[in-house]
Amino acid sequence: MRVLSWHRHGAWSTAFVHGAHDHLVPVVPDRGPDGLGRARTYRWPDSVAEVSPQRLATEPVDVVVLQRPRDLELADAWLGGRRVGRDVPAVYVEHDCPRGNVPHTRHPLADRTDVPIVYVTHFNQLMWDSGRAPSTVIEHGVVDPGPLWNGELRRAAVVVNDPVRRGRLVGTDLLPAFAAVAPLDVFGMNTGLLSGVDGRGPATHDLPQAAMHAELARRGVYVHPFRWTSLGLALLEAMHLGMPVVAVATTEVVEAVPAGAGVRSTRLDTLTGAVRRFLADPDEAAAAGRAAREAALARYGLPRFLDAWDRLLKEVTR
């Protein structure tokens, strides 16, 4: 198929474009949010082509993958009079947890029946009010980086983008507690701002995905401090690497991290104690890392993800 989808979330898109389809990714002159084009820090196959809004007016498109309400507006404006859900089949991928009055948060597509909502976790499907819209869940898939973990550095690692702007949402305020029990490395975009908050802070790194994986694998333990997020793909990538994980037990984490793969808790003292213990006991850390990798491959492996998407795309375009 020829699939139109925006580059919204680099890690999710990287898994999605590894399928057997041809992908059209919008690009605008300033490579802003309406058209980022191909990823620069992820490895994408040659089946992904950048396409301008002008070219989309006459470009054959079999299905549209929407990821925010704005995408729906752009598709209707750019597809040369073809309407999404009527003339061109579409699905809407919901990456995020609801915000605000969570038990009653209604999804933006809740009043439509022509565009199914695809949630990336069962927690998200449970928490959003989908209204009349048909919905399903296709859990994340991860391009396997391989069992690279060696834990040669007795340091803890966190991956989070924009930690200062996102603050408590991603657990930025919890980082000092982890840094108090172990040297801490924070990877991700705009992490350098952390040291600017009070003149101090953890070591920060903004690296391309492959380089980040190699550096993560040298750290002794992976920490997932997020309070309210769908399910950080970096957590699943760390599990694929074979890292023991220590995670705040909220949202989908309780499903993604099974017993034996690490420690998940809502108690900060339990989490910091687990970091200290894994760094002090390499054998326990290695055993947890093996369990984490096994669980991640079984539930979040790329073949299962792509197969589920193939089935759904065939269904909506039938």
CSV table of C-alpha atoms in Angstrom, one decimal:
chain,number,residue,atom,x,y,z
A,1,MET,CA,0.0,0.0,0.0
A,2,ARG,CA,0.9,3.7,-0.2
A,3,VAL,CA,0.6,5.0,3.3
A,4,LEU,CA,0.5,8.7,4.1
A,5,SER,CA,1.6,9.4,7.7
A,6,TRP,CA,3.3,12.3,9.5
A,7,HIS,CA,6.6,12.0,11.3
A,8,ARG,CA,5.3,12.7,14.8
A,9,HIS,CA,7.0,10.3,17.1
A,10,GLY,CA,10.4,9.2,15.9
A,11,ALA,CA,10.7,5.8,17.7
A,12,TRP,CA,7.1,4.7,16.8
A,13,SER,CA,7.4,5.9,13.2
A,14,THR,CA,10.7,4.0,12.9
A,15,ALA,CA,9.0,0.7,13.7
A,16,PHE,CA,6.0,1.5,11.6
A,17,VAL,CA,7.9,2.3,8.4
A,18,HIS,CA,9.8,-1.0,8.6
A,19,GLY,CA,6.8,-2.8,7.2
A,20,ALA,CA,6.3,-3.9,3.6
A,21,HIS,CA,4.5,-0.7,2.4
A,22,ASP,CA,5.5,2.5,0.7
A,23,HIS,CA,5.3,5.4,3.0
A,24,LEU,CA,4.7,9.1,2.1
A,25,VAL,CA,5.9,11.5,4.8
A,26,PRO,CA,4.9,15.2,4.4
A,27,VAL,CA,7.7,17.8,4.4
A,28,VAL,CA,7.3,21.6,4.5
A,29,PRO,CA,10.1,24.1,3.8
A,30,ASP,CA,10.9,24.8,7.4
A,31,ARG,CA,10.5,21.1,8.4
A,32,GLY,CA,8.1,22.3,11.1
A,33,PRO,CA,5.5,20.2,12.9
A,34,ASP,CA,3.2,20.0,9.8
A,35,GLY,CA,6.0,18.4,7.8
A,36,LEU,CA,9.2,17.1,9.5
A,37,GLY,CA,10.0,14.8,6.6
A,38,ARG,CA,12.2,11.8,7.0
A,39,ALA,CA,13.9,11.3,10.4
A,40,ARG,CA,17.4,12.5,10.7
A,41,THR,CA,18.5,10.6,13.9
A,42,TYR,CA,16.8,7.3,13.2
A,43,ARG,CA,17.5,4.8,10.5
A,44,TRP,CA,14.6,4.6,8.0
A,45,PRO,CA,14.4,2.3,5.0
A,46,ASP,CA,14.3,3.6,1.4
A,47,SER,CA,10.6,2.8,1.2
A,48,VAL,CA,9.9,6.2,2.9
A,49,ALA,CA,9.6,9.2,0.6
A,50,GLU,CA,9.2,12.8,1.5
A,51,VAL,CA,6.3,14.5,-0.3
A,52,SER,CA,5.3,18.2,-0.4
A,53,PRO,CA,1.7,19.3,0.3
A,54,GLN,CA,1.5,20.4,-3.4
A,55,ARG,CA,2.4,17.0,-4.7
A,56,LEU,CA,0.0,15.3,-2.3
A,57,ALA,CA,-2.9,16.8,-4.3
A,58,THR,CA,-2.4,14.3,-7.1
A,59,GLU,CA,-0.4,11.6,-5.3
A,60,PRO,CA,-2.1,8.2,-5.1
A,61,VAL,CA,-2.8,7.4,-1.4
A,62,ASP,CA,-4.3,4.1,-0.2
A,63,VAL,CA,-4.7,5.0,3.5
A,64,VAL,CA,-3.9,7.8,5.8
A,65,VAL,CA,-2.5,7.4,9.3
A,66,LEU,CA,-3.4,10.4,11.5
A,67,GLN,CA,-1.8,11.1,14.8
A,68,ARG,CA,-3.3,14.4,16.0
A,69,PRO,CA,-6.4,16.4,15.1
A,70,ARG,CA,-4.2,18.8,13.0
A,71,ASP,CA,-3.3,15.9,10.7
A,72,LEU,CA,-7.0,15.5,9.9
A,73,GLU,CA,-7.2,19.2,8.9
A,74,LEU,CA,-4.0,18.9,6.8
A,75,ALA,CA,-5.1,15.7,5.0
A,76,ASP,CA,-8.4,17.2,4.0
A,77,ALA,CA,-6.6,20.4,2.8
A,78,TRP,CA,-3.8,18.7,0.9
A,79,LEU,CA,-5.3,15.7,-0.7
A,80,GLY,CA,-6.9,17.6,-3.6
A,81,GLY,CA,-10.5,17.4,-2.6
A,82,ARG,CA,-10.4,13.8,-1.3
A,83,ARG,CA,-12.0,13.6,2.2
A,84,VAL,CA,-10.4,11.5,4.9
A,85,GLY,CA,-12.8,8.7,6.0
A,86,ARG,CA,-14.9,9.1,2.9
A,87,ASP,CA,-12.7,9.1,-0.2
A,88,VAL,CA,-9.5,7.8,1.5
A,89,PRO,CA,-9.6,5.3,4.3
A,90,ALA,CA,-7.9,6.4,7.5
A,91,VAL,CA,-7.0,5.4,11.1
A,92,TYR,CA,-6.1,7.6,14.0
A,93,VAL,CA,-3.2,6.6,16.2
A,94,GLU,CA,-3.5,7.9,19.7
A,95,HIS,CA,-0.1,8.0,21.3
A,96,ASP,CA,-0.9,9.8,24.5
A,97,CYS,CA,-2.8,9.4,27.8
A,98,PRO,CA,-5.7,11.7,28.3
A,99,ARG,CA,-5.1,14.9,30.2
A,100,GLY,CA,-7.3,17.1,32.3
A,101,ASN,CA,-10.4,15.5,33.8
A,102,VAL,CA,-9.1,12.1,33.0
A,103,PRO,CA,-12.1,9.8,33.8
A,104,HIS,CA,-14.2,11.9,31.5
A,105,THR,CA,-11.8,13.0,28.8
A,106,ARG,CA,-13.5,12.5,25.5
A,107,HIS,CA,-11.3,11.7,22.5
A,108,PRO,CA,-11.2,14.3,19.6
A,109,LEU,CA,-12.5,11.7,17.2
A,110,ALA,CA,-15.2,10.3,19.6
A,111,ASP,CA,-18.1,11.6,17.4
A,112,ARG,CA,-16.8,10.0,14.2
A,113,THR,CA,-17.5,6.5,13.1
A,114,ASP,CA,-15.5,6.5,9.8
A,115,VAL,CA,-12.0,6.7,11.3
A,116,PRO,CA,-11.1,4.0,13.9
A,117,ILE,CA,-8.9,5.0,16.8
A,118,VAL,CA,-5.8,2.9,17.4
A,119,TYR,CA,-4.4,3.1,20.9
A,120,VAL,CA,-0.8,2.1,21.5
A,121,THR,CA,-1.6,0.7,25.0
A,122,HIS,CA,-4.6,-0.9,26.7
A,123,PHE,CA,-4.3,1.6,29.4
A,124,ASN,CA,-4.9,4.4,26.9
A,125,GLN,CA,-8.0,2.7,25.5
A,126,LEU,CA,-9.3,2.2,29.0
A,127,MET,CA,-8.8,5.8,30.1
A,128,TRP,CA,-10.0,7.7,27.0
A,129,ASP,CA,-13.7,8.0,26.3
A,130,SER,CA,-13.8,6.9,22.6
A,131,GLY,CA,-17.5,7.7,22.2
A,132,ARG,CA,-19.0,6.3,18.9
A,133,ALA,CA,-15.6,5.8,17.3
A,134,PRO,CA,-14.5,2.2,16.8
A,135,SER,CA,-11.3,1.5,18.6
A,136,THR,CA,-8.6,-1.1,19.0
A,137,VAL,CA,-5.1,-1.5,20.5
A,138,ILE,CA,-1.9,-2.3,18.6
A,139,GLU,CA,0.9,-2.3,21.2
A,140,HIS,CA,4.3,-0.8,20.4
A,141,GLY,CA,6.9,-2.6,18.3
A,142,VAL,CA,10.6,-2.0,18.6
A,143,VAL,CA,13.4,-2.5,16.1
A,144,ASP,CA,15.6,-4.8,18.1
A,145,PRO,CA,19.0,-3.2,18.9
A,146,GLY,CA,20.3,-6.5,20.1
A,147,PRO,CA,21.5,-7.7,23.6
A,148,LEU,CA,24.1,-5.0,23.9
A,149,TRP,CA,24.0,-4.5,27.7
A,150,ASN,CA,27.3,-5.0,29.6
A,151,GLY,CA,26.8,-2.6,32.5
A,152,GLU,CA,30.5,-1.7,32.6
A,153,LEU,CA,29.7,1.7,34.1
A,154,ARG,CA,28.2,1.8,37.6
A,155,ARG,CA,25.8,4.5,36.6
A,156,ALA,CA,22.1,4.8,36.1
A,157,ALA,CA,20.5,6.0,32.8
A,158,VAL,CA,17.3,7.9,32.0
A,159,VAL,CA,15.9,8.8,28.6
A,160,VAL,CA,13.5,11.7,28.4
A,161,ASN,CA,13.0,14.5,25.9
A,162,ASP,CA,12.4,18.1,27.0
A,163,PRO,CA,12.7,17.3,30.8
A,164,VAL,CA,12.6,20.9,31.9
A,165,ARG,CA,9.5,21.8,29.9
A,166,ARG,CA,7.6,18.6,30.8
A,167,GLY,CA,8.6,18.7,34.4
A,168,ARG,CA,6.6,16.5,36.8
A,169,LEU,CA,4.8,14.8,34.0
A,170,VAL,CA,8.0,12.9,33.1
A,171,GLY,CA,9.3,12.8,36.7
A,172,THR,CA,12.1,15.4,36.2
A,173,ASP,CA,11.7,16.4,39.9
A,174,LEU,CA,12.5,12.8,40.9
A,175,LEU,CA,15.9,12.8,39.2
A,176,PRO,CA,17.8,14.3,42.2
A,177,ALA,CA,16.6,11.4,44.3
A,178,PHE,CA,18.1,8.9,41.9
A,179,ALA,CA,21.3,11.0,41.4
A,180,ALA,CA,21.7,10.9,45.2
A,181,VAL,CA,22.2,7.1,45.1
A,182,ALA,CA,24.1,6.7,41.8
A,183,PRO,CA,25.8,8.8,39.1
A,184,LEU,CA,23.1,9.6,36.6
A,185,ASP,CA,23.1,10.1,32.9
A,186,VAL,CA,20.1,11.6,31.2
A,187,PHE,CA,19.7,11.1,27.4
A,188,GLY,CA,17.3,12.9,25.1
A,189,MET,CA,16.5,16.2,23.4
A,190,ASN,CA,17.1,19.4,25.3
A,191,THR,CA,18.5,17.6,28.3
A,192,GLY,CA,21.3,20.1,28.5
A,193,LEU,CA,18.8,22.5,30.1
A,194,LEU,CA,18.7,20.4,33.2
A,195,SER,CA,22.1,21.8,34.4
A,196,GLY,CA,20.8,25.3,33.8
A,197,VAL,CA,18.0,25.1,36.3
A,198,ASP,CA,20.2,25.5,39.4
A,199,GLY,CA,23.7,25.4,38.0
A,200,ARG,CA,24.0,21.7,38.8
A,201,GLY,CA,22.6,18.6,37.3
A,202,PRO,CA,23.2,15.1,36.0
A,203,ALA,CA,25.4,14.3,33.0
A,204,THR,CA,23.3,14.9,29.8
A,205,HIS,CA,23.5,13.5,26.3
A,206,ASP,CA,21.6,14.2,23.1
A,207,LEU,CA,22.6,11.4,20.7
A,208,PRO,CA,21.2,9.7,17.6
A,209,GLN,CA,19.3,6.5,18.4
A,210,ALA,CA,22.1,4.0,17.5
A,211,ALA,CA,24.7,5.9,19.5
A,212,MET,CA,22.4,6.3,22.4
A,213,HIS,CA,21.7,2.6,22.5
A,214,ALA,CA,25.4,1.8,22.6
A,215,GLU,CA,25.9,4.3,25.5
A,216,LEU,CA,22.8,3.1,27.4
A,217,ALA,CA,24.1,-0.5,27.3
A,218,ARG,CA,27.2,0.6,29.2
A,219,ARG,CA,25.1,1.8,32.2
A,220,GLY,CA,24.3,-0.6,35.0
A,221,VAL,CA,20.5,0.1,35.2
A,222,TYR,CA,17.8,1.9,33.4
A,223,VAL,CA,15.4,4.3,35.3
A,224,HIS,CA,12.0,5.2,34.1
A,225,PRO,CA,10.7,8.1,36.3
A,226,PHE,CA,7.6,9.0,34.2
A,227,ARG,CA,4.4,9.7,36.1
A,228,TRP,CA,2.0,10.1,33.3
A,229,THR,CA,3.0,8.9,29.9
A,230,SER,CA,1.5,6.4,27.4
A,231,LEU,CA,4.6,4.0,27.6
A,232,GLY,CA,8.0,5.4,27.0
A,233,LEU,CA,9.5,3.6,24.0
A,234,ALA,CA,13.0,4.1,25.5
A,235,LEU,CA,11.9,1.8,28.3
A,236,LEU,CA,11.1,-0.9,25.8
A,237,GLU,CA,14.4,-0.3,24.0
A,238,ALA,CA,16.3,-0.6,27.2
A,239,MET,CA,14.6,-3.9,27.9
A,240,HIS,CA,15.5,-5.1,24.4
A,241,LEU,CA,19.1,-4.1,25.2
A,242,GLY,CA,19.0,-6.5,28.2
A,243,MET,CA,19.1,-3.8,30.9
A,244,PRO,CA,17.5,-4.2,34.3
A,245,VAL,CA,14.9,-1.5,34.8
A,246,VAL,CA,13.6,0.5,37.7
A,247,ALA,CA,10.3,2.1,36.9
A,248,VAL,CA,7.6,4.2,38.5
A,249,ALA,CA,4.5,1.9,38.5
A,250,THR,CA,2.0,4.1,36.6
A,251,THR,CA,0.1,3.8,33.4
A,252,GLU,CA,1.1,0.8,31.2
A,253,VAL,CA,4.4,0.1,33.1
A,254,VAL,CA,2.7,-2.5,35.3
A,255,GLU,CA,2.0,-4.6,32.2
A,256,ALA,CA,5.2,-3.9,30.3
A,257,VAL,CA,7.6,-4.7,33.1
A,258,PRO,CA,7.0,-8.2,34.4
A,259,ALA,CA,8.2,-9.6,37.7
A,260,GLY,CA,11.9,-10.5,37.5
A,261,ALA,CA,12.7,-7.9,34.8
A,262,GLY,CA,13.4,-5.2,37.3
A,263,VAL,CA,11.6,-3.2,40.0
A,264,ARG,CA,8.4,-1.2,39.6
A,265,SER,CA,6.9,0.7,42.5
A,266,THR,CA,5.1,3.9,43.4
A,267,ARG,CA,7.5,4.2,46.4
A,268,LEU,CA,10.5,6.4,45.8
A,269,ASP,CA,12.5,4.7,48.5
A,270,THR,CA,11.9,1.3,46.9
A,271,LEU,CA,13.0,2.6,43.5
A,272,THR,CA,16.1,4.3,44.7
A,273,GLY,CA,17.0,1.2,46.8
A,274,ALA,CA,16.6,-0.9,43.7
A,275,VAL,CA,19.0,1.3,41.7
A,276,ARG,CA,21.6,1.0,44.5
A,277,ARG,CA,21.1,-2.8,44.7
A,278,PHE,CA,21.4,-3.4,40.9
A,279,LEU,CA,24.6,-1.4,40.7
A,280,ALA,CA,26.0,-3.3,43.7
A,281,ASP,CA,25.1,-6.8,42.4
A,282,PRO,CA,26.0,-7.3,38.7
A,283,ASP,CA,24.7,-10.9,38.8
A,284,GLU,CA,21.2,-9.8,39.9
A,285,ALA,CA,21.3,-7.0,37.4
A,286,ALA,CA,22.2,-9.4,34.6
A,287,ALA,CA,19.5,-11.8,35.5
A,288,ALA,CA,16.9,-9.0,35.5
A,289,GLY,CA,18.2,-7.8,32.2
A,290,ARG,CA,17.8,-11.2,30.6
A,291,ALA,CA,14.3,-11.4,31.8
A,292,ALA,CA,13.6,-7.9,30.6
A,293,ARG,CA,14.8,-8.7,27.1
A,294,GLU,CA,12.9,-11.9,26.9
A,295,ALA,CA,9.7,-10.1,27.9
A,296,ALA,CA,10.2,-7.3,25.5
A,297,LEU,CA,10.9,-9.5,22.5
A,298,ALA,CA,7.8,-11.6,23.3
A,299,ARG,CA,5.4,-8.7,23.7
A,300,TYR,CA,6.9,-5.8,21.8
A,301,GLY,CA,8.8,-7.5,19.0
A,302,LEU,CA,8.7,-5.8,15.6
A,303,PRO,CA,7.2,-8.8,13.7
A,304,ARG,CA,4.1,-8.9,15.9
A,305,PHE,CA,3.7,-5.1,15.6
A,306,LEU,CA,4.0,-5.1,11.8
A,307,ASP,CA,1.7,-8.1,11.4
A,308,ALA,CA,-1.0,-6.4,13.5
A,309,TRP,CA,-0.7,-3.2,11.4
A,310,ASP,CA,-0.9,-5.2,8.1
A,311,ARG,CA,-4.1,-6.8,9.3
A,312,LEU,CA,-5.7,-3.5,10.3
A,313,LEU,CA,-4.7,-1.6,7.1
A,314,LYS,CA,-6.1,-4.5,5.0
A,315,GLU,CA,-9.3,-4.2,7.0
A,316,VAL,CA,-9.8,-0.5,6.7
A,317,THR,CA,-9.0,-0.4,3.0
A,318,ARG,CA,-11.1,-3.5,2.0
